[in-house]
Amino acid sequence: MIEPHVYPAMPPITVLPPVMDPNPAATDSRESDSAATDSAATAESENALLAAAIELQSQLDQADTLSAASHSLVHRLAEILDASEVTVCWRETPQSGMRCIATTRESTEPTQIAAAEELALHGGTAHWPPSESAGQAERGGMMAIAQYVREATADSFVGSCLLNEDGEVCGVVMVLDSRGASSHPFLEALSSPLASKLLSIRRHQGGRVQTALRSLIQTSPSGTRIIISAAIALTLLMFAPATYTIDTKLELQPVQRRFVAAAFDGPLQKCLVRPGDVVIEGELLAELDPRELQYELAGIESQLEQAMQTRKGHVAQHEFGSVRLAQLESERLSARAELLAHRREHLEIRSPIDGMIVSGDWRSREGTPLSRGETLFEIAPLNEMVVEIWIPESEVTHVREGMPIRFYTNAAPEKTFTGRVSTVHPKAELQDHDNVFIAEVRVANNAGWLQPGMRGRATIYGDTHAIGWNLFHRPWFAFRNWAGI
């Protein structure tokens, strides 16, 4: 930081009262000397302000952030203009509001912001109190500035707008109680280069991370060593061994599925279960209506009796050809009667295994005609489940049988389960529009938390690699393939 230069005080300008000199030549000489003195004082003042502006620009060149530059600016301007308070307000876009980013004295911020907004609307350079020639409209347009001056118990105000490349106001500089005679023209002349410098610093100060690192380096004598040490530690950490994990989706499926279907055509008389019911082997699930079978069986039995009597008549008349035909018809009707009797004895549909009714709700469809082979129920045992893990195609080469997994379901994310990969399907499948390979894991379900069809997330714990490999192997392989290495 360049030490502020102490500029010489402006020499006082003495105004002599007019004196009647009997010698006109001597009077003219004194007036010429006074004009020369005033000109020399004005030139010295202008030179001092120019030097101060150059030094101010040099100080701003050393600032890395807009905040640091603004704080340096307000304190140096307060020294140059001998002011009681200097404030810089800024806004990122023309549509956003002003915010105070640096000031030499704590003031009421809402009043400061209101004065800054009013100065931005006014444009250019403004001062308070206004000149005697100012109209009522000009005085009324500076009410917030006047309020700011009163609350700060100041006597005067000078402010200048900072414009960007498009001529839009991006900030303001406000000075209270400046004792310098040239504060108004000085601010007016300085506003353009000052705005360019602050805008340049704002564009190059970087993001939050870069700003924080720069602040660490500047505020700490060993900041650079800290950054270097952290970089070395991070590099060494990349070589530390860690288990490679693969996070995937999953779906639960039963170990075994049994489908219960209608054995023959007939209307459904009664359904006793619904999905979610737990059943045991041999439990009655539904019943078929026996009336159609009974009607048909009665007709077959009548036809069978008639065929047998016909056969006896042919035997009595020694019509052996007709006897044979009547005997075959009797055998056909007898077989049909036995089939119908068998069906009548198996009108009850029972569960073939212990498990849960996974699908099949026929309670609201009792009386519906059923066709032979039509599926009525799906039953699955729930004491053990198969976890189907959807391994992405890009990760399948890192998964082998026997690798441990940990998973949870979306229905109960607070409960985790463990297991090991039992098999990996050799053929890819399409699941949720993704090409995946299915890995199966068998887990016990004694507590009954797992249900068929549940989905969740699983983590597969693979081989051990360096942390850097775990994080960056896929980008590295993609770059290597792109570069043809």
Tab-separated table of N, CA and C in Angstrom, residues 382-385 443-450:
chain	number	residue	atom	x	y	z
A	382	LEU	N	-43.188	-64.584	1.240
A	382	LEU	CA	-42.533	-63.329	1.618
A	382	LEU	C	-41.469	-63.513	2.689
A	383	ASN	N	-41.142	-64.729	3.057
A	383	ASN	CA	-40.095	-64.912	4.060
A	383	ASN	C	-38.704	-64.647	3.500
A	384	GLU	N	-38.598	-64.577	2.176
A	384	GLU	CA	-37.331	-64.240	1.523
A	384	GLU	C	-37.646	-63.468	0.249
A	385	MET	N	-36.833	-62.443	-0.048
A	385	MET	CA	-37.066	-61.600	-1.210
A	385	MET	C	-35.796	-61.564	-2.071
A	443	VAL	N	-32.332	-61.742	0.291
A	443	VAL	CA	-32.317	-61.266	1.677
A	443	VAL	C	-33.510	-61.862	2.408
A	444	ALA	N	-33.320	-62.110	3.693
A	444	ALA	CA	-34.411	-62.615	4.533
A	444	ALA	C	-35.388	-61.484	4.832
A	445	ASN	N	-36.667	-61.846	4.985
A	445	ASN	CA	-37.718	-60.858	5.238
A	445	ASN	C	-38.572	-61.318	6.406
A	446	ASN	N	-37.897	-61.675	7.503
A	446	ASN	CA	-38.624	-62.208	8.654
A	446	ASN	C	-39.528	-61.162	9.294
A	447	ALA	N	-39.102	-59.884	9.270
A	447	ALA	CA	-39.908	-58.832	9.896
A	447	ALA	C	-41.029	-58.348	8.983
A	448	GLY	N	-40.991	-58.716	7.715
A	448	GLY	CA	-42.063	-58.342	6.805
A	448	GLY	C	-42.015	-56.908	6.303
A	449	TRP	N	-40.837	-56.246	6.380
A	449	TRP	CA	-40.725	-54.865	5.905
A	449	TRP	C	-40.675	-54.786	4.385
A	450	LEU	N	-40.286	-55.864	3.733
A	450	LEU	CA	-40.094	-55.836	2.287
A	450	LEU	C	-41.311	-56.428	1.590
